[in-house]
Amino acid sequence: MFSGLGIGDIGEVFVVILISMAAHEAMHAYVAHALGDTTARDQGRLTLNPFKHVDLVTTVLLPVVMIIAHLPPIFAARPVPFDPRQVRFGEYGAALVGVAGPLTNLLLAVIGAVIIRFVGLGSILTNPVMLFIQVNISFFVFNMIPLPPLDGSRLVYAFAPEPVQEFMHRLESAGFLLTIGILLVLSPFIMPIISNIDSTIFRLLL
């Protein structure tokens, strides 16, 4: 997605990322609030303002460094806080909060595909909407990886046996940098799978 891009193109990519990220994080906050937890609202995170969700290191510096190093960039927003003890339905409610963000990105990709089908290829909207679709598909697939603190791990917490849950909790306690390290070490195996899933969803939508 980033090969051969000029400065202006990369700027466009970051604008699309900010919009998609804001929708993703706001939906986490909205679903948590709907299920009874006001933590995100109380901290001002129940908003589509992307700058409320930006983390200087993981949203800006980390992806820039990875792009410069010709690595697939990893983008992460400041996590939306929520208290699983306050959310209705226990771990199942927490799983709903977790998947709300990625499913929002998938829905945005579907909306983008509908726009492309409506305006047709060759429109002035084609390139930015295609980029919007690609970014949102990437957000959906990446965040559904079942490694904490990524959103897919919430499904594991909800349905996995207790020993697996305990292992996931220890992994999450180690922090996001450990997850990034695991992903980088396993990237020769994981990235082709992610790329294939991204491409398959893209083809299905268009």
PDB file of C-alpha atoms in Angstrom:
ATOM      1  CA  MET A   1       0.000   0.000   0.000  1.00  0.00           C
ATOM      2  CA  PHE A   2       2.861   2.372   0.756  1.00  0.00           C
ATOM      3  CA  SER A   3       5.301   1.520  -2.033  1.00  0.00           C
ATOM      4  CA  GLY A   4       5.904   4.304  -4.529  1.00  0.00           C
ATOM      5  CA  LEU A   5       3.950   6.904  -2.562  1.00  0.00           C
ATOM      6  CA  GLY A   6       4.954  10.551  -2.578  1.00  0.00           C
ATOM      7  CA  ILE A   7       4.783  12.901   0.399  1.00  0.00           C
ATOM      8  CA  GLY A   8       1.289  14.054  -0.581  1.00  0.00           C
ATOM      9  CA  ASP A   9       0.113  10.474  -0.997  1.00  0.00           C
ATOM     10  CA  ILE A  10       1.442   9.487   2.432  1.00  0.00           C
ATOM     11  CA  GLY A  11      -0.364  12.516   3.863  1.00  0.00           C
ATOM     12  CA  GLU A  12      -3.585  11.241   2.294  1.00  0.00           C
ATOM     13  CA  VAL A  13      -2.953   7.810   3.794  1.00  0.00           C
ATOM     14  CA  PHE A  14      -2.541   9.287   7.259  1.00  0.00           C
ATOM     15  CA  VAL A  15      -5.766  11.307   6.928  1.00  0.00           C
ATOM     16  CA  VAL A  16      -7.649   8.135   5.983  1.00  0.00           C
ATOM     17  CA  ILE A  17      -6.000   6.279   8.873  1.00  0.00           C
ATOM     18  CA  LEU A  18      -7.014   8.990  11.348  1.00  0.00           C
ATOM     19  CA  ILE A  19     -10.645   8.884  10.177  1.00  0.00           C
ATOM     20  CA  SER A  20     -10.788   5.084  10.243  1.00  0.00           C
ATOM     21  CA  MET A  21      -9.033   4.899  13.607  1.00  0.00           C
ATOM     22  CA  ALA A  22     -11.399   7.472  15.138  1.00  0.00           C
ATOM     23  CA  ALA A  23     -14.458   5.481  14.043  1.00  0.00           C
ATOM     24  CA  HIS A  24     -12.873   2.285  15.371  1.00  0.00           C
ATOM     25  CA  GLU A  25     -12.079   3.701  18.804  1.00  0.00           C
ATOM     26  CA  ALA A  26     -15.325   5.654  19.135  1.00  0.00           C
ATOM     27  CA  MET A  27     -17.310   2.462  18.530  1.00  0.00           C
ATOM     28  CA  HIS A  28     -15.371   0.674  21.292  1.00  0.00           C
ATOM     29  CA  ALA A  29     -16.386   3.512  23.610  1.00  0.00           C
ATOM     30  CA  TYR A  30     -19.998   3.572  22.391  1.00  0.00           C
ATOM     31  CA  VAL A  31     -20.572  -0.170  22.845  1.00  0.00           C
ATOM     32  CA  ALA A  32     -18.931  -0.124  26.292  1.00  0.00           C
ATOM     33  CA  HIS A  33     -21.193   2.779  27.265  1.00  0.00           C
ATOM     34  CA  ALA A  34     -24.259   0.996  25.853  1.00  0.00           C
ATOM     35  CA  LEU A  35     -23.377  -2.062  27.946  1.00  0.00           C
ATOM     36  CA  GLY A  36     -23.190  -0.044  31.152  1.00  0.00           C
ATOM     37  CA  ASP A  37     -19.574   1.131  31.505  1.00  0.00           C
ATOM     38  CA  THR A  38     -19.026   4.914  31.502  1.00  0.00           C
ATOM     39  CA  THR A  39     -15.207   4.840  31.786  1.00  0.00           C
ATOM     40  CA  ALA A  40     -14.554   5.882  28.176  1.00  0.00           C
ATOM     41  CA  ARG A  41     -17.208   8.604  28.286  1.00  0.00           C
ATOM     42  CA  ASP A  42     -15.848   9.960  31.562  1.00  0.00           C
ATOM     43  CA  GLN A  43     -12.369  10.224  29.993  1.00  0.00           C
ATOM     44  CA  GLY A  44     -13.627  12.008  26.864  1.00  0.00           C
ATOM     45  CA  ARG A  45     -13.140   9.062  24.531  1.00  0.00           C
ATOM     46  CA  LEU A  46     -16.750   8.768  23.367  1.00  0.00           C
ATOM     47  CA  THR A  47     -15.965  10.936  20.351  1.00  0.00           C
ATOM     48  CA  LEU A  48     -15.069  10.810  16.658  1.00  0.00           C
ATOM     49  CA  ASN A  49     -12.329  13.392  17.214  1.00  0.00           C
ATOM     50  CA  PRO A  50      -9.218  11.451  16.071  1.00  0.00           C
ATOM     51  CA  PHE A  51      -6.870  13.536  18.195  1.00  0.00           C
ATOM     52  CA  LYS A  52      -8.533  12.166  21.335  1.00  0.00           C
ATOM     53  CA  HIS A  53      -7.360   8.689  20.260  1.00  0.00           C
ATOM     54  CA  VAL A  54      -3.847   9.383  18.932  1.00  0.00           C
ATOM     55  CA  ASP A  55      -0.796   8.002  20.692  1.00  0.00           C
ATOM     56  CA  LEU A  56       2.429   9.772  19.683  1.00  0.00           C
ATOM     57  CA  VAL A  57       4.534   6.587  19.706  1.00  0.00           C
ATOM     58  CA  THR A  58       2.236   3.887  18.324  1.00  0.00           C
ATOM     59  CA  THR A  59       0.112   6.044  15.996  1.00  0.00           C
ATOM     60  CA  VAL A  60       2.805   8.331  14.583  1.00  0.00           C
ATOM     61  CA  LEU A  61       6.434   7.446  15.335  1.00  0.00           C
ATOM     62  CA  LEU A  62       6.236   3.632  15.102  1.00  0.00           C
ATOM     63  CA  PRO A  63       4.532   3.472  11.664  1.00  0.00           C
ATOM     64  CA  VAL A  64       6.800   6.192  10.250  1.00  0.00           C
ATOM     65  CA  VAL A  65       9.915   4.299  11.379  1.00  0.00           C
ATOM     66  CA  MET A  66       8.541   1.044   9.942  1.00  0.00           C
ATOM     67  CA  ILE A  67       7.706   2.678   6.608  1.00  0.00           C
ATOM     68  CA  ILE A  68      11.213   4.154   6.413  1.00  0.00           C
ATOM     69  CA  ALA A  69      12.624   0.701   7.220  1.00  0.00           C
ATOM     70  CA  HIS A  70      10.477  -0.824   4.431  1.00  0.00           C
ATOM     71  CA  LEU A  71       8.518  -2.907   6.939  1.00  0.00           C
ATOM     72  CA  PRO A  72       4.714  -3.334   6.947  1.00  0.00           C
ATOM     73  CA  PRO A  73       3.602  -0.495   9.235  1.00  0.00           C
ATOM     74  CA  ILE A  74       1.763  -1.200  12.480  1.00  0.00           C
ATOM     75  CA  PHE A  75      -0.657   1.502  13.609  1.00  0.00           C
ATOM     76  CA  ALA A  76      -2.195   1.530  17.058  1.00  0.00           C
ATOM     77  CA  ALA A  77      -4.334   4.135  18.733  1.00  0.00           C
ATOM     78  CA  ARG A  78      -4.420   4.946  22.422  1.00  0.00           C
ATOM     79  CA  PRO A  79      -6.561   2.113  23.828  1.00  0.00           C
ATOM     80  CA  VAL A  80     -10.095   3.053  24.835  1.00  0.00           C
ATOM     81  CA  PRO A  81     -10.400   2.321  28.556  1.00  0.00           C
ATOM     82  CA  PHE A  82     -13.243   0.193  29.823  1.00  0.00           C
ATOM     83  CA  ASP A  83     -13.914  -1.816  32.952  1.00  0.00           C
ATOM     84  CA  PRO A  84     -14.979  -5.394  32.109  1.00  0.00           C
ATOM     85  CA  ARG A  85     -16.535  -5.649  35.594  1.00  0.00           C
ATOM     86  CA  GLN A  86     -18.981  -2.858  34.706  1.00  0.00           C
ATOM     87  CA  VAL A  87     -19.957  -4.239  31.297  1.00  0.00           C
ATOM     88  CA  ARG A  88     -23.089  -6.357  31.120  1.00  0.00           C
ATOM     89  CA  PHE A  89     -22.760 -10.037  30.144  1.00  0.00           C
ATOM     90  CA  GLY A  90     -19.234 -10.392  31.592  1.00  0.00           C
ATOM     91  CA  GLU A  91     -16.610 -11.679  29.170  1.00  0.00           C
ATOM     92  CA  TYR A  92     -19.197 -11.873  26.394  1.00  0.00           C
ATOM     93  CA  GLY A  93     -19.937  -8.175  26.840  1.00  0.00           C
ATOM     94  CA  ALA A  94     -16.207  -7.438  26.831  1.00  0.00           C
ATOM     95  CA  ALA A  95     -15.929  -9.441  23.598  1.00  0.00           C
ATOM     96  CA  LEU A  96     -18.658  -7.263  22.055  1.00  0.00           C
ATOM     97  CA  VAL A  97     -16.705  -4.157  23.063  1.00  0.00           C
ATOM     98  CA  GLY A  98     -13.565  -5.670  21.528  1.00  0.00           C
ATOM     99  CA  VAL A  99     -15.004  -6.665  18.158  1.00  0.00           C
ATOM    100  CA  ALA A 100     -17.038  -3.449  17.796  1.00  0.00           C
ATOM    101  CA  GLY A 101     -13.972  -1.578  16.516  1.00  0.00           C
ATOM    102  CA  PRO A 102     -12.859  -4.034  13.803  1.00  0.00           C
ATOM    103  CA  LEU A 103     -16.438  -4.652  12.674  1.00  0.00           C
ATOM    104  CA  THR A 104     -16.846  -0.894  12.285  1.00  0.00           C
ATOM    105  CA  ASN A 105     -13.820  -0.878   9.974  1.00  0.00           C
ATOM    106  CA  LEU A 106     -15.300  -3.744   7.964  1.00  0.00           C
ATOM    107  CA  LEU A 107     -18.580  -1.841   7.666  1.00  0.00           C
ATOM    108  CA  LEU A 108     -16.698   1.265   6.481  1.00  0.00           C
ATOM    109  CA  ALA A 109     -14.939  -0.866   3.843  1.00  0.00           C
ATOM    110  CA  VAL A 110     -18.341  -2.171   2.686  1.00  0.00           C
ATOM    111  CA  ILE A 111     -19.668   1.396   2.463  1.00  0.00           C
ATOM    112  CA  GLY A 112     -16.595   2.350   0.415  1.00  0.00           C
ATOM    113  CA  ALA A 113     -17.223  -0.577  -1.935  1.00  0.00           C
ATOM    114  CA  VAL A 114     -20.861   0.520  -2.394  1.00  0.00           C
ATOM    115  CA  ILE A 115     -19.633   4.011  -3.294  1.00  0.00           C
ATOM    116  CA  ILE A 116     -17.218   2.563  -5.871  1.00  0.00           C
ATOM    117  CA  ARG A 117     -19.999   0.470  -7.392  1.00  0.00           C
ATOM    118  CA  PHE A 118     -22.239   3.548  -7.534  1.00  0.00           C
ATOM    119  CA  VAL A 119     -19.755   6.054  -9.031  1.00  0.00           C
ATOM    120  CA  GLY A 120     -17.836   3.489 -11.095  1.00  0.00           C
ATOM    121  CA  LEU A 121     -14.116   3.224 -11.760  1.00  0.00           C
ATOM    122  CA  GLY A 122     -12.381   6.232 -13.265  1.00  0.00           C
ATOM    123  CA  SER A 123     -14.196   8.726 -11.040  1.00  0.00           C
ATOM    124  CA  ILE A 124     -12.290  11.411  -9.178  1.00  0.00           C
ATOM    125  CA  LEU A 125     -13.373   9.559  -6.027  1.00  0.00           C
ATOM    126  CA  THR A 126     -11.937   6.211  -7.105  1.00  0.00           C
ATOM    127  CA  ASN A 127      -8.398   6.487  -5.690  1.00  0.00           C
ATOM    128  CA  PRO A 128      -9.244   7.977  -2.271  1.00  0.00           C
ATOM    129  CA  VAL A 129     -12.178   5.588  -1.769  1.00  0.00           C
ATOM    130  CA  MET A 130     -10.039   2.599  -2.815  1.00  0.00           C
ATOM    131  CA  LEU A 131      -7.456   3.704  -0.262  1.00  0.00           C
ATOM    132  CA  PHE A 132     -10.213   4.075   2.334  1.00  0.00           C
ATOM    133  CA  ILE A 133     -11.376   0.510   1.622  1.00  0.00           C
ATOM    134  CA  GLN A 134      -7.827  -0.907   1.835  1.00  0.00           C
ATOM    135  CA  VAL A 135      -7.046   0.840   5.122  1.00  0.00           C
ATOM    136  CA  ASN A 136     -10.275  -0.283   6.760  1.00  0.00           C
ATOM    137  CA  ILE A 137      -9.853  -3.878   5.606  1.00  0.00           C
ATOM    138  CA  SER A 138      -6.314  -3.812   7.020  1.00  0.00           C
ATOM    139  CA  PHE A 139      -7.584  -2.423  10.330  1.00  0.00           C
ATOM    140  CA  PHE A 140     -10.238  -5.142  10.498  1.00  0.00           C
ATOM    141  CA  VAL A 141      -7.897  -8.047   9.758  1.00  0.00           C
ATOM    142  CA  PHE A 142      -4.984  -6.847  11.905  1.00  0.00           C
ATOM    143  CA  ASN A 143      -7.103  -6.086  14.948  1.00  0.00           C
ATOM    144  CA  MET A 144      -8.791  -9.485  14.799  1.00  0.00           C
ATOM    145  CA  ILE A 145      -5.451 -11.233  15.417  1.00  0.00           C
ATOM    146  CA  PRO A 146      -6.065 -13.065  18.734  1.00  0.00           C
ATOM    147  CA  LEU A 147      -3.070 -11.591  20.552  1.00  0.00           C
ATOM    148  CA  PRO A 148      -3.617  -9.217  23.493  1.00  0.00           C
ATOM    149  CA  PRO A 149      -4.169  -6.350  23.569  1.00  0.00           C
ATOM    150  CA  LEU A 150      -5.521  -6.620  20.000  1.00  0.00           C
ATOM    151  CA  ASP A 151      -9.296  -6.817  19.772  1.00  0.00           C
ATOM    152  CA  GLY A 152      -9.416 -10.424  18.608  1.00  0.00           C
ATOM    153  CA  SER A 153      -8.047 -11.491  21.980  1.00  0.00           C
ATOM    154  CA  ARG A 154     -11.376 -10.523  23.582  1.00  0.00           C
ATOM    155  CA  LEU A 155     -13.030 -13.385  21.706  1.00  0.00           C
ATOM    156  CA  VAL A 156     -10.398 -15.726  23.121  1.00  0.00           C
ATOM    157  CA  TYR A 157     -11.082 -14.463  26.648  1.00  0.00           C
ATOM    158  CA  ALA A 158     -14.810 -15.069  26.147  1.00  0.00           C
ATOM    159  CA  PHE A 159     -14.676 -18.594  24.740  1.00  0.00           C
ATOM    160  CA  ALA A 160     -11.288 -20.160  25.610  1.00  0.00           C
ATOM    161  CA  PRO A 161     -10.747 -22.436  28.641  1.00  0.00           C
ATOM    162  CA  GLU A 162      -9.350 -20.896  31.808  1.00  0.00           C
ATOM    163  CA  PRO A 163      -5.671 -21.952  31.298  1.00  0.00           C
ATOM    164  CA  VAL A 164      -5.653 -20.191  27.929  1.00  0.00           C
ATOM    165  CA  GLN A 165      -7.280 -17.136  29.485  1.00  0.00           C
ATOM    166  CA  GLU A 166      -4.609 -17.036  32.181  1.00  0.00           C
ATOM    167  CA  PHE A 167      -1.847 -17.249  29.564  1.00  0.00           C
ATOM    168  CA  MET A 168      -3.476 -14.439  27.578  1.00  0.00           C
ATOM    169  CA  HIS A 169      -3.732 -12.322  30.720  1.00  0.00           C
ATOM    170  CA  ARG A 170      -0.004 -12.762  31.446  1.00  0.00           C
ATOM    171  CA  LEU A 171       0.786 -11.856  27.853  1.00  0.00           C
ATOM    172  CA  GLU A 172      -1.383  -8.753  28.059  1.00  0.00           C
ATOM    173  CA  SER A 173       0.235  -7.720  31.343  1.00  0.00           C
ATOM    174  CA  ALA A 174       3.623  -7.666  29.590  1.00  0.00           C
ATOM    175  CA  GLY A 175       2.445  -4.748  27.451  1.00  0.00           C
ATOM    176  CA  PHE A 176       1.859  -3.912  23.799  1.00  0.00           C
ATOM    177  CA  LEU A 177       5.562  -3.756  22.949  1.00  0.00           C
ATOM    178  CA  LEU A 178       5.818  -7.513  23.546  1.00  0.00           C
ATOM    179  CA  THR A 179       2.956  -8.078  21.103  1.00  0.00           C
ATOM    180  CA  ILE A 180       4.704  -5.887  18.522  1.00  0.00           C
ATOM    181  CA  GLY A 181       7.888  -7.878  19.073  1.00  0.00           C
ATOM    182  CA  ILE A 182       6.051 -11.177  18.583  1.00  0.00           C
ATOM    183  CA  LEU A 183       4.435  -9.880  15.404  1.00  0.00           C
ATOM    184  CA  LEU A 184       7.772  -8.664  14.029  1.00  0.00           C
ATOM    185  CA  VAL A 185       9.496 -11.977  14.790  1.00  0.00           C
ATOM    186  CA  LEU A 186       6.661 -13.941  13.218  1.00  0.00           C
ATOM    187  CA  SER A 187       6.087 -11.470  10.378  1.00  0.00           C
ATOM    188  CA  PRO A 188       7.572 -13.774   7.671  1.00  0.00           C
ATOM    189  CA  PHE A 189       4.803 -16.249   8.523  1.00  0.00           C
ATOM    190  CA  ILE A 190       1.997 -13.927   9.611  1.00  0.00           C
ATOM    191  CA  MET A 191       2.230 -11.141   7.027  1.00  0.00           C
ATOM    192  CA  PRO A 192       1.576 -13.371   3.966  1.00  0.00           C
ATOM    193  CA  ILE A 193      -1.529 -14.740   5.704  1.00  0.00           C
ATOM    194  CA  ILE A 194      -2.739 -11.251   6.595  1.00  0.00           C
ATOM    195  CA  SER A 195      -2.025 -10.046   3.057  1.00  0.00           C
ATOM    196  CA  ASN A 196      -3.978 -12.953   1.555  1.00  0.00           C
ATOM    197  CA  ILE A 197      -6.955 -12.314   3.836  1.00  0.00           C
ATOM    198  CA  ASP A 198      -6.833  -8.585   3.003  1.00  0.00           C
ATOM    199  CA  SER A 199      -6.771  -9.354  -0.727  1.00  0.00           C
ATOM    200  CA  THR A 200      -9.588 -11.889  -0.466  1.00  0.00           C
ATOM    201  CA  ILE A 201     -11.888  -9.459   1.352  1.00  0.00           C
ATOM    202  CA  PHE A 202     -10.978  -6.698  -1.125  1.00  0.00           C
ATOM    203  CA  ARG A 203     -11.886  -8.939  -4.063  1.00  0.00           C
ATOM    204  CA  LEU A 204     -15.144 -10.019  -2.434  1.00  0.00           C
ATOM    205  CA  LEU A 205     -16.190  -6.417  -1.857  1.00  0.00           C
ATOM    206  CA  LEU A 206     -15.281  -5.216  -5.357  1.00  0.00           C
TER     207      LEU A 206
END
